[in-house]
Amino acid sequence: MSGSVHASAPAGRWVTEVIPSSFERVDTTDDSAAEWMSRRYRRAERAFVRLNMVTTLTGSSTGADGSSTSISSRVDRMILGAIRREADVVVVGAETVRAEGSVLPKTARLAIVTATGDLGDGSLRRRDGREAPPALLLCRPEHADRVTAAVGDAPAEVVAVPSSGAPGEDATRLHPVDVVRALQARGLRRIVCEGGAGLATQFVASGMVDEVCVTVSPFLEPVHHPFLSLAASVPSEVAGMLVDDAGFSYRRLTIRR
């Protein structure tokens, strides 16, 4: 999830497409920029799983403030909007909600993976005050009562997700296979995972992710929370890459099956 800009970062204005090597440019202050960006992140499939994350050059998923907000950029947030517009549901971990807060997406549902229902000061309401479908709180069946009690009257629906016994399943947390199946059963087939780093690693390692969208910010930060902590290689190829004039790059990686 993305937010305000690193204190030392200039605001990128021009974005150039370098893969494919069209070298088309767009002025992000122009009214046409949102559609230009959306075309590059549009997917034809009716069902997919995407990961959308931001990382520093050193591989940290967070900045000095302990969140991704300080390593983001204005262009990153434009891309976030384009990706969310293509999604039925945005999946995040409760730890990310506690660290960064949460504002419901404008078009997609919000699903939060949690074992306790503790969302800290995270908001489950729309920033503009408009009505929105309740957030989905995904948890193991044995945690459902605890999660329900914790959220109280917040606009949320607790979803008990049964285990399918997927390989490598951790008894203490939901497996991405089960998360995806539960969402698809509700007709939410275009899924975007926005982390944090632990949830992102689980999704990629499980083989459920079709595409990784990653913003690389030009900062050298200590790595307290690695962007991905993989135990094995995941074959991928670059499907697209944009760069801006502030030194940020924006890649789309297709996972090879």
PDB file of C-alpha atoms in Angstrom:
ATOM      1  CA  MET A   1       0.000   0.000   0.000  1.00  0.00           C
ATOM      2  CA  SER A   2       1.249   3.430  -0.845  1.00  0.00           C
ATOM      3  CA  GLY A   3       1.126   6.904   0.586  1.00  0.00           C
ATOM      4  CA  SER A   4       3.190  10.077   1.031  1.00  0.00           C
ATOM      5  CA  VAL A   5       6.566  10.721  -0.550  1.00  0.00           C
ATOM      6  CA  HIS A   6      10.070  10.264   0.932  1.00  0.00           C
ATOM      7  CA  ALA A   7      11.197  13.601   2.333  1.00  0.00           C
ATOM      8  CA  SER A   8      14.164  13.898  -0.037  1.00  0.00           C
ATOM      9  CA  ALA A   9      12.405  12.715  -3.198  1.00  0.00           C
ATOM     10  CA  PRO A  10      11.681  15.088  -6.071  1.00  0.00           C
ATOM     11  CA  ALA A  11       8.242  14.638  -7.582  1.00  0.00           C
ATOM     12  CA  GLY A  12       8.524  12.823 -10.914  1.00  0.00           C
ATOM     13  CA  ARG A  13       6.497  14.437 -13.672  1.00  0.00           C
ATOM     14  CA  TRP A  14       7.422  12.649 -16.899  1.00  0.00           C
ATOM     15  CA  VAL A  15       7.057   8.873 -17.242  1.00  0.00           C
ATOM     16  CA  THR A  16       8.679   6.946 -20.101  1.00  0.00           C
ATOM     17  CA  GLU A  17       7.907   3.408 -21.262  1.00  0.00           C
ATOM     18  CA  VAL A  18      11.169   1.503 -21.791  1.00  0.00           C
ATOM     19  CA  ILE A  19       9.827  -2.087 -21.958  1.00  0.00           C
ATOM     20  CA  PRO A  20       8.348  -2.600 -24.488  1.00  0.00           C
ATOM     21  CA  SER A  21      10.791  -0.116 -25.984  1.00  0.00           C
ATOM     22  CA  SER A  22       8.212   2.318 -27.336  1.00  0.00           C
ATOM     23  CA  PHE A  23       9.829   5.207 -25.412  1.00  0.00           C
ATOM     24  CA  GLU A  24       6.437   6.858 -25.316  1.00  0.00           C
ATOM     25  CA  ARG A  25       6.248   9.558 -22.644  1.00  0.00           C
ATOM     26  CA  VAL A  26       3.420  11.066 -20.677  1.00  0.00           C
ATOM     27  CA  ASP A  27       3.211  14.195 -18.578  1.00  0.00           C
ATOM     28  CA  THR A  28       1.593  12.955 -15.367  1.00  0.00           C
ATOM     29  CA  THR A  29       0.035  16.365 -14.759  1.00  0.00           C
ATOM     30  CA  ASP A  30      -1.934  16.030 -18.009  1.00  0.00           C
ATOM     31  CA  ASP A  31      -5.550  14.851 -17.998  1.00  0.00           C
ATOM     32  CA  SER A  32      -4.631  11.989 -20.347  1.00  0.00           C
ATOM     33  CA  ALA A  33      -2.083  10.475 -17.938  1.00  0.00           C
ATOM     34  CA  ALA A  34      -4.514   8.270 -15.996  1.00  0.00           C
ATOM     35  CA  GLU A  35      -5.780   6.548 -19.150  1.00  0.00           C
ATOM     36  CA  TRP A  36      -2.210   6.226 -20.510  1.00  0.00           C
ATOM     37  CA  MET A  37      -1.243   4.439 -17.290  1.00  0.00           C
ATOM     38  CA  SER A  38      -4.381   2.301 -17.215  1.00  0.00           C
ATOM     39  CA  ARG A  39      -3.690   0.922 -20.700  1.00  0.00           C
ATOM     40  CA  ARG A  40      -0.352  -0.426 -19.522  1.00  0.00           C
ATOM     41  CA  TYR A  41      -1.829  -2.179 -16.502  1.00  0.00           C
ATOM     42  CA  ARG A  42      -5.001  -3.512 -18.101  1.00  0.00           C
ATOM     43  CA  ARG A  43      -5.512  -7.298 -18.135  1.00  0.00           C
ATOM     44  CA  ALA A  44      -7.904  -9.180 -20.411  1.00  0.00           C
ATOM     45  CA  GLU A  45      -8.289 -12.215 -18.153  1.00  0.00           C
ATOM     46  CA  ARG A  46     -11.417 -12.599 -16.067  1.00  0.00           C
ATOM     47  CA  ALA A  47      -9.442 -14.169 -13.230  1.00  0.00           C
ATOM     48  CA  PHE A  48      -5.916 -13.393 -12.050  1.00  0.00           C
ATOM     49  CA  VAL A  49      -3.806 -12.784  -8.958  1.00  0.00           C
ATOM     50  CA  ARG A  50      -1.487  -9.791  -8.918  1.00  0.00           C
ATOM     51  CA  LEU A  51       1.011  -8.610  -6.338  1.00  0.00           C
ATOM     52  CA  ASN A  52       1.575  -4.853  -6.106  1.00  0.00           C
ATOM     53  CA  MET A  53       4.441  -3.665  -3.899  1.00  0.00           C
ATOM     54  CA  VAL A  54       7.054  -0.943  -3.499  1.00  0.00           C
ATOM     55  CA  THR A  55      10.691  -1.500  -2.514  1.00  0.00           C
ATOM     56  CA  THR A  56      13.873   0.510  -2.108  1.00  0.00           C
ATOM     57  CA  LEU A  57      17.072  -0.196  -4.035  1.00  0.00           C
ATOM     58  CA  THR A  58      18.258  -2.103  -0.974  1.00  0.00           C
ATOM     59  CA  GLY A  59      15.192  -4.352  -1.013  1.00  0.00           C
ATOM     60  CA  SER A  60      13.298  -2.830   1.903  1.00  0.00           C
ATOM     61  CA  SER A  61       9.506  -2.741   1.749  1.00  0.00           C
ATOM     62  CA  THR A  62       9.410   0.085   4.292  1.00  0.00           C
ATOM     63  CA  GLY A  63      11.125   3.396   4.918  1.00  0.00           C
ATOM     64  CA  ALA A  64      12.396   4.987   8.109  1.00  0.00           C
ATOM     65  CA  ASP A  65       8.836   5.418   9.378  1.00  0.00           C
ATOM     66  CA  GLY A  66       8.220   1.657   9.281  1.00  0.00           C
ATOM     67  CA  SER A  67       5.714   1.847   6.423  1.00  0.00           C
ATOM     68  CA  SER A  68       5.757   1.960   2.632  1.00  0.00           C
ATOM     69  CA  THR A  69       4.357   5.488   2.636  1.00  0.00           C
ATOM     70  CA  SER A  70       7.764   7.165   2.829  1.00  0.00           C
ATOM     71  CA  ILE A  71       9.239   5.262  -0.141  1.00  0.00           C
ATOM     72  CA  SER A  72       6.313   5.806  -2.491  1.00  0.00           C
ATOM     73  CA  SER A  73       5.834   8.476  -5.173  1.00  0.00           C
ATOM     74  CA  ARG A  74       3.022  10.311  -6.913  1.00  0.00           C
ATOM     75  CA  VAL A  75       3.441   8.091  -9.987  1.00  0.00           C
ATOM     76  CA  ASP A  76       3.367   5.000  -7.764  1.00  0.00           C
ATOM     77  CA  ARG A  77       0.018   6.151  -6.433  1.00  0.00           C
ATOM     78  CA  MET A  78      -1.275   6.716  -9.977  1.00  0.00           C
ATOM     79  CA  ILE A  79      -0.287   3.147 -10.825  1.00  0.00           C
ATOM     80  CA  LEU A  80      -1.884   1.917  -7.604  1.00  0.00           C
ATOM     81  CA  GLY A  81      -5.134   3.489  -8.782  1.00  0.00           C
ATOM     82  CA  ALA A  82      -4.835   1.908 -12.234  1.00  0.00           C
ATOM     83  CA  ILE A  83      -4.214  -1.538 -10.734  1.00  0.00           C
ATOM     84  CA  ARG A  84      -7.078  -1.224  -8.267  1.00  0.00           C
ATOM     85  CA  ARG A  85      -9.476  -0.225 -11.031  1.00  0.00           C
ATOM     86  CA  GLU A  86      -8.713  -3.573 -12.688  1.00  0.00           C
ATOM     87  CA  ALA A  87      -9.379  -5.504  -9.470  1.00  0.00           C
ATOM     88  CA  ASP A  88     -12.430  -7.014  -7.821  1.00  0.00           C
ATOM     89  CA  VAL A  89     -10.703  -7.173  -4.441  1.00  0.00           C
ATOM     90  CA  VAL A  90      -7.570  -5.826  -2.733  1.00  0.00           C
ATOM     91  CA  VAL A  91      -5.983  -8.177  -0.171  1.00  0.00           C
ATOM     92  CA  VAL A  92      -3.784  -6.909   2.671  1.00  0.00           C
ATOM     93  CA  GLY A  93      -2.527  -8.284   5.953  1.00  0.00           C
ATOM     94  CA  ALA A  94      -3.769  -6.899   9.258  1.00  0.00           C
ATOM     95  CA  GLU A  95      -0.218  -5.897  10.186  1.00  0.00           C
ATOM     96  CA  THR A  96      -0.147  -3.569   7.176  1.00  0.00           C
ATOM     97  CA  VAL A  97      -3.466  -2.033   8.212  1.00  0.00           C
ATOM     98  CA  ARG A  98      -2.100  -1.420  11.709  1.00  0.00           C
ATOM     99  CA  ALA A  99       1.099   0.151  10.357  1.00  0.00           C
ATOM    100  CA  GLU A 100      -0.356   2.270   7.571  1.00  0.00           C
ATOM    101  CA  GLY A 101      -4.071   2.557   8.201  1.00  0.00           C
ATOM    102  CA  SER A 102      -6.521   1.575   5.515  1.00  0.00           C
ATOM    103  CA  VAL A 103      -8.874   3.511   3.314  1.00  0.00           C
ATOM    104  CA  LEU A 104     -11.374   1.436   1.357  1.00  0.00           C
ATOM    105  CA  PRO A 105     -10.587   1.270  -2.378  1.00  0.00           C
ATOM    106  CA  LYS A 106     -12.882   3.352  -4.574  1.00  0.00           C
ATOM    107  CA  THR A 107     -14.036   0.433  -6.730  1.00  0.00           C
ATOM    108  CA  ALA A 108     -12.652  -2.884  -5.397  1.00  0.00           C
ATOM    109  CA  ARG A 109     -13.583  -4.690  -2.182  1.00  0.00           C
ATOM    110  CA  LEU A 110     -11.040  -4.732   0.633  1.00  0.00           C
ATOM    111  CA  ALA A 111     -10.082  -8.083   2.196  1.00  0.00           C
ATOM    112  CA  ILE A 112      -7.907  -8.218   5.312  1.00  0.00           C
ATOM    113  CA  VAL A 113      -6.148 -11.398   6.416  1.00  0.00           C
ATOM    114  CA  THR A 114      -6.187 -11.512  10.221  1.00  0.00           C
ATOM    115  CA  ALA A 115      -6.031 -13.916  13.147  1.00  0.00           C
ATOM    116  CA  THR A 116      -7.181 -11.465  15.819  1.00  0.00           C
ATOM    117  CA  GLY A 117      -9.256  -8.703  14.210  1.00  0.00           C
ATOM    118  CA  ASP A 118      -6.830  -6.135  15.643  1.00  0.00           C
ATOM    119  CA  LEU A 119      -6.648  -3.374  13.024  1.00  0.00           C
ATOM    120  CA  GLY A 120      -5.137  -0.700  15.265  1.00  0.00           C
ATOM    121  CA  ASP A 121      -6.257   2.725  14.072  1.00  0.00           C
ATOM    122  CA  GLY A 122      -6.934   1.472  10.546  1.00  0.00           C
ATOM    123  CA  SER A 123     -10.150   2.811   9.075  1.00  0.00           C
ATOM    124  CA  LEU A 124     -12.689   0.621   7.296  1.00  0.00           C
ATOM    125  CA  ARG A 125     -14.608   3.598   5.959  1.00  0.00           C
ATOM    126  CA  ARG A 126     -14.397   5.536   2.725  1.00  0.00           C
ATOM    127  CA  ARG A 127     -12.376   8.745   2.905  1.00  0.00           C
ATOM    128  CA  ASP A 128     -15.021  10.596   0.883  1.00  0.00           C
ATOM    129  CA  GLY A 129     -17.793   9.482   3.229  1.00  0.00           C
ATOM    130  CA  ARG A 130     -19.656   7.496   0.555  1.00  0.00           C
ATOM    131  CA  GLU A 131     -21.180   4.100   1.259  1.00  0.00           C
ATOM    132  CA  ALA A 132     -19.008   1.105   0.408  1.00  0.00           C
ATOM    133  CA  PRO A 133     -19.367  -2.663   0.773  1.00  0.00           C
ATOM    134  CA  PRO A 134     -18.025  -3.842   4.135  1.00  0.00           C
ATOM    135  CA  ALA A 135     -14.438  -5.020   4.287  1.00  0.00           C
ATOM    136  CA  LEU A 136     -13.948  -8.783   4.359  1.00  0.00           C
ATOM    137  CA  LEU A 137     -11.961 -10.049   7.345  1.00  0.00           C
ATOM    138  CA  LEU A 138     -10.526 -13.437   6.390  1.00  0.00           C
ATOM    139  CA  CYS A 139      -9.555 -15.756   9.214  1.00  0.00           C
ATOM    140  CA  ARG A 140      -9.412 -19.404  10.210  1.00  0.00           C
ATOM    141  CA  PRO A 141     -12.723 -20.813  11.511  1.00  0.00           C
ATOM    142  CA  GLU A 142     -11.296 -21.216  15.024  1.00  0.00           C
ATOM    143  CA  HIS A 143     -10.476 -17.479  15.099  1.00  0.00           C
ATOM    144  CA  ALA A 144     -13.838 -16.220  13.800  1.00  0.00           C
ATOM    145  CA  ASP A 145     -15.428 -15.473  17.199  1.00  0.00           C
ATOM    146  CA  ARG A 146     -12.347 -13.586  18.370  1.00  0.00           C
ATOM    147  CA  VAL A 147     -12.193 -11.528  15.168  1.00  0.00           C
ATOM    148  CA  THR A 148     -15.927 -10.756  15.324  1.00  0.00           C
ATOM    149  CA  ALA A 149     -15.610  -9.515  18.903  1.00  0.00           C
ATOM    150  CA  ALA A 150     -12.566  -7.383  18.068  1.00  0.00           C
ATOM    151  CA  VAL A 151     -14.114  -5.480  15.148  1.00  0.00           C
ATOM    152  CA  GLY A 152     -17.316  -4.637  17.004  1.00  0.00           C
ATOM    153  CA  ASP A 153     -19.596  -2.429  14.918  1.00  0.00           C
ATOM    154  CA  ALA A 154     -16.994  -1.599  12.256  1.00  0.00           C
ATOM    155  CA  PRO A 155     -18.303  -2.035   8.675  1.00  0.00           C
ATOM    156  CA  ALA A 156     -16.782  -5.479   8.182  1.00  0.00           C
ATOM    157  CA  GLU A 157     -17.866  -9.025   7.398  1.00  0.00           C
ATOM    158  CA  VAL A 158     -15.959 -11.857   9.049  1.00  0.00           C
ATOM    159  CA  VAL A 159     -15.275 -14.731   6.649  1.00  0.00           C
ATOM    160  CA  ALA A 160     -14.174 -18.035   8.169  1.00  0.00           C
ATOM    161  CA  VAL A 161     -11.868 -19.688   5.627  1.00  0.00           C
ATOM    162  CA  PRO A 162     -11.512 -23.471   5.964  1.00  0.00           C
ATOM    163  CA  SER A 163      -8.195 -25.138   5.304  1.00  0.00           C
ATOM    164  CA  SER A 164      -7.732 -27.187   2.147  1.00  0.00           C
ATOM    165  CA  GLY A 165      -4.568 -28.836   3.440  1.00  0.00           C
ATOM    166  CA  ALA A 166      -2.402 -27.117   0.820  1.00  0.00           C
ATOM    167  CA  PRO A 167       1.275 -28.190   0.765  1.00  0.00           C
ATOM    168  CA  GLY A 168       3.438 -26.151   3.126  1.00  0.00           C
ATOM    169  CA  GLU A 169       0.451 -24.899   5.099  1.00  0.00           C
ATOM    170  CA  ASP A 170       1.248 -23.138   8.374  1.00  0.00           C
ATOM    171  CA  ALA A 171      -1.213 -23.991  11.118  1.00  0.00           C
ATOM    172  CA  THR A 172      -1.003 -20.441  12.493  1.00  0.00           C
ATOM    173  CA  ARG A 173      -2.020 -18.543   9.344  1.00  0.00           C
ATOM    174  CA  LEU A 174      -4.197 -18.747   6.249  1.00  0.00           C
ATOM    175  CA  HIS A 175      -2.634 -20.255   3.151  1.00  0.00           C
ATOM    176  CA  PRO A 176      -2.860 -18.110  -0.026  1.00  0.00           C
ATOM    177  CA  VAL A 177      -4.529 -21.016  -1.856  1.00  0.00           C
ATOM    178  CA  ASP A 178      -7.388 -20.898   0.646  1.00  0.00           C
ATOM    179  CA  VAL A 179      -7.581 -17.087   0.533  1.00  0.00           C
ATOM    180  CA  VAL A 180      -7.882 -17.104  -3.260  1.00  0.00           C
ATOM    181  CA  ARG A 181     -10.492 -19.881  -3.249  1.00  0.00           C
ATOM    182  CA  ALA A 182     -12.598 -18.077  -0.642  1.00  0.00           C
ATOM    183  CA  LEU A 183     -12.553 -14.852  -2.651  1.00  0.00           C
ATOM    184  CA  GLN A 184     -13.285 -16.582  -5.948  1.00  0.00           C
ATOM    185  CA  ALA A 185     -16.251 -18.346  -4.318  1.00  0.00           C
ATOM    186  CA  ARG A 186     -17.682 -14.859  -3.724  1.00  0.00           C
ATOM    187  CA  GLY A 187     -17.203 -13.910  -7.369  1.00  0.00           C
ATOM    188  CA  LEU A 188     -14.066 -11.868  -6.602  1.00  0.00           C
ATOM    189  CA  ARG A 189     -11.802 -13.300  -9.283  1.00  0.00           C
ATOM    190  CA  ARG A 190      -9.498 -10.385 -10.102  1.00  0.00           C
ATOM    191  CA  ILE A 191      -7.331 -10.288  -6.995  1.00  0.00           C
ATOM    192  CA  VAL A 192      -4.575  -7.843  -6.030  1.00  0.00           C
ATOM    193  CA  CYS A 193      -2.395  -8.508  -2.990  1.00  0.00           C
ATOM    194  CA  GLU A 194      -0.746  -5.377  -1.580  1.00  0.00           C
ATOM    195  CA  GLY A 195       1.259  -6.994   1.226  1.00  0.00           C
ATOM    196  CA  GLY A 196       2.832  -6.426   3.627  1.00  0.00           C
ATOM    197  CA  ALA A 197       6.070  -8.193   2.978  1.00  0.00           C
ATOM    198  CA  GLY A 198       5.183 -11.383   4.846  1.00  0.00           C
ATOM    199  CA  LEU A 199       1.881 -11.855   3.038  1.00  0.00           C
ATOM    200  CA  ALA A 200       3.518 -10.957  -0.285  1.00  0.00           C
ATOM    201  CA  THR A 201       6.168 -13.629   0.247  1.00  0.00           C
ATOM    202  CA  GLN A 202       3.514 -16.236   1.076  1.00  0.00           C
ATOM    203  CA  PHE A 203       1.538 -15.419  -2.065  1.00  0.00           C
ATOM    204  CA  VAL A 204       4.555 -15.598  -4.390  1.00  0.00           C
ATOM    205  CA  ALA A 205       6.009 -18.730  -2.759  1.00  0.00           C
ATOM    206  CA  SER A 206       2.631 -20.496  -3.004  1.00  0.00           C
ATOM    207  CA  GLY A 207       2.595 -20.214  -6.806  1.00  0.00           C
ATOM    208  CA  MET A 208      -0.708 -18.331  -6.788  1.00  0.00           C
ATOM    209  CA  VAL A 209       0.610 -15.062  -8.281  1.00  0.00           C
ATOM    210  CA  ASP A 210       0.364 -14.449 -12.032  1.00  0.00           C
ATOM    211  CA  GLU A 211       2.010 -11.025 -12.134  1.00  0.00           C
ATOM    212  CA  VAL A 212       4.188  -8.930  -9.835  1.00  0.00           C
ATOM    213  CA  CYS A 213       3.927  -5.145 -10.129  1.00  0.00           C
ATOM    214  CA  VAL A 214       6.763  -3.490  -8.236  1.00  0.00           C
ATOM    215  CA  THR A 215       7.870   0.096  -7.806  1.00  0.00           C
ATOM    216  CA  VAL A 216      11.603   0.465  -7.129  1.00  0.00           C
ATOM    217  CA  SER A 217      12.336   3.713  -5.314  1.00  0.00           C
ATOM    218  CA  PRO A 218      15.830   5.295  -5.527  1.00  0.00           C
ATOM    219  CA  PHE A 219      16.520   5.138  -1.781  1.00  0.00           C
ATOM    220  CA  LEU A 220      19.112   3.328   0.308  1.00  0.00           C
ATOM    221  CA  GLU A 221      17.271   2.244   3.439  1.00  0.00           C
ATOM    222  CA  PRO A 222      18.136  -0.374   6.077  1.00  0.00           C
ATOM    223  CA  VAL A 223      16.306  -3.612   5.338  1.00  0.00           C
ATOM    224  CA  HIS A 224      14.190  -4.418   8.377  1.00  0.00           C
ATOM    225  CA  HIS A 225      11.313  -5.788   6.278  1.00  0.00           C
ATOM    226  CA  PRO A 226      12.584  -7.327   3.002  1.00  0.00           C
ATOM    227  CA  PHE A 227      10.331  -6.835  -0.017  1.00  0.00           C
ATOM    228  CA  LEU A 228      10.298 -10.625  -0.568  1.00  0.00           C
ATOM    229  CA  SER A 229      12.014 -13.319   1.501  1.00  0.00           C
ATOM    230  CA  LEU A 230      11.945 -16.282  -0.861  1.00  0.00           C
ATOM    231  CA  ALA A 231      13.563 -19.618  -0.086  1.00  0.00           C
ATOM    232  CA  ALA A 232      13.590 -20.674  -3.759  1.00  0.00           C
ATOM    233  CA  SER A 233      13.776 -18.979  -7.154  1.00  0.00           C
ATOM    234  CA  VAL A 234      10.548 -18.022  -8.896  1.00  0.00           C
ATOM    235  CA  PRO A 235      10.943 -17.907 -12.712  1.00  0.00           C
ATOM    236  CA  SER A 236       9.677 -14.648 -14.176  1.00  0.00           C
ATOM    237  CA  GLU A 237      10.108 -12.317 -17.115  1.00  0.00           C
ATOM    238  CA  VAL A 238       9.686  -8.567 -17.455  1.00  0.00           C
ATOM    239  CA  ALA A 239       6.437  -7.735 -19.234  1.00  0.00           C
ATOM    240  CA  GLY A 240       6.679  -3.974 -18.883  1.00  0.00           C
ATOM    241  CA  MET A 241       8.775  -1.218 -17.361  1.00  0.00           C
ATOM    242  CA  LEU A 242       8.267   2.501 -16.881  1.00  0.00           C
ATOM    243  CA  VAL A 243      10.712   5.059 -15.466  1.00  0.00           C
ATOM    244  CA  ASP A 244      10.142   8.590 -14.256  1.00  0.00           C
ATOM    245  CA  ASP A 245      12.377  11.640 -14.075  1.00  0.00           C
ATOM    246  CA  ALA A 246      12.766  11.318 -10.300  1.00  0.00           C
ATOM    247  CA  GLY A 247      14.606   7.985 -10.593  1.00  0.00           C
ATOM    248  CA  PHE A 248      11.748   5.607  -9.770  1.00  0.00           C
ATOM    249  CA  SER A 249      11.109   2.543 -11.944  1.00  0.00           C
ATOM    250  CA  TYR A 250       7.888   0.593 -12.297  1.00  0.00           C
ATOM    251  CA  ARG A 251       8.045  -3.032 -13.453  1.00  0.00           C
ATOM    252  CA  ARG A 252       5.529  -5.729 -14.313  1.00  0.00           C
ATOM    253  CA  LEU A 253       6.874  -9.269 -14.017  1.00  0.00           C
ATOM    254  CA  THR A 254       4.982 -12.235 -15.427  1.00  0.00           C
ATOM    255  CA  ILE A 255       5.446 -15.417 -13.407  1.00  0.00           C
ATOM    256  CA  ARG A 256       6.393 -18.339 -15.648  1.00  0.00           C
ATOM    257  CA  ARG A 257       4.563 -21.589 -14.903  1.00  0.00           C
TER     258      ARG A 257
END
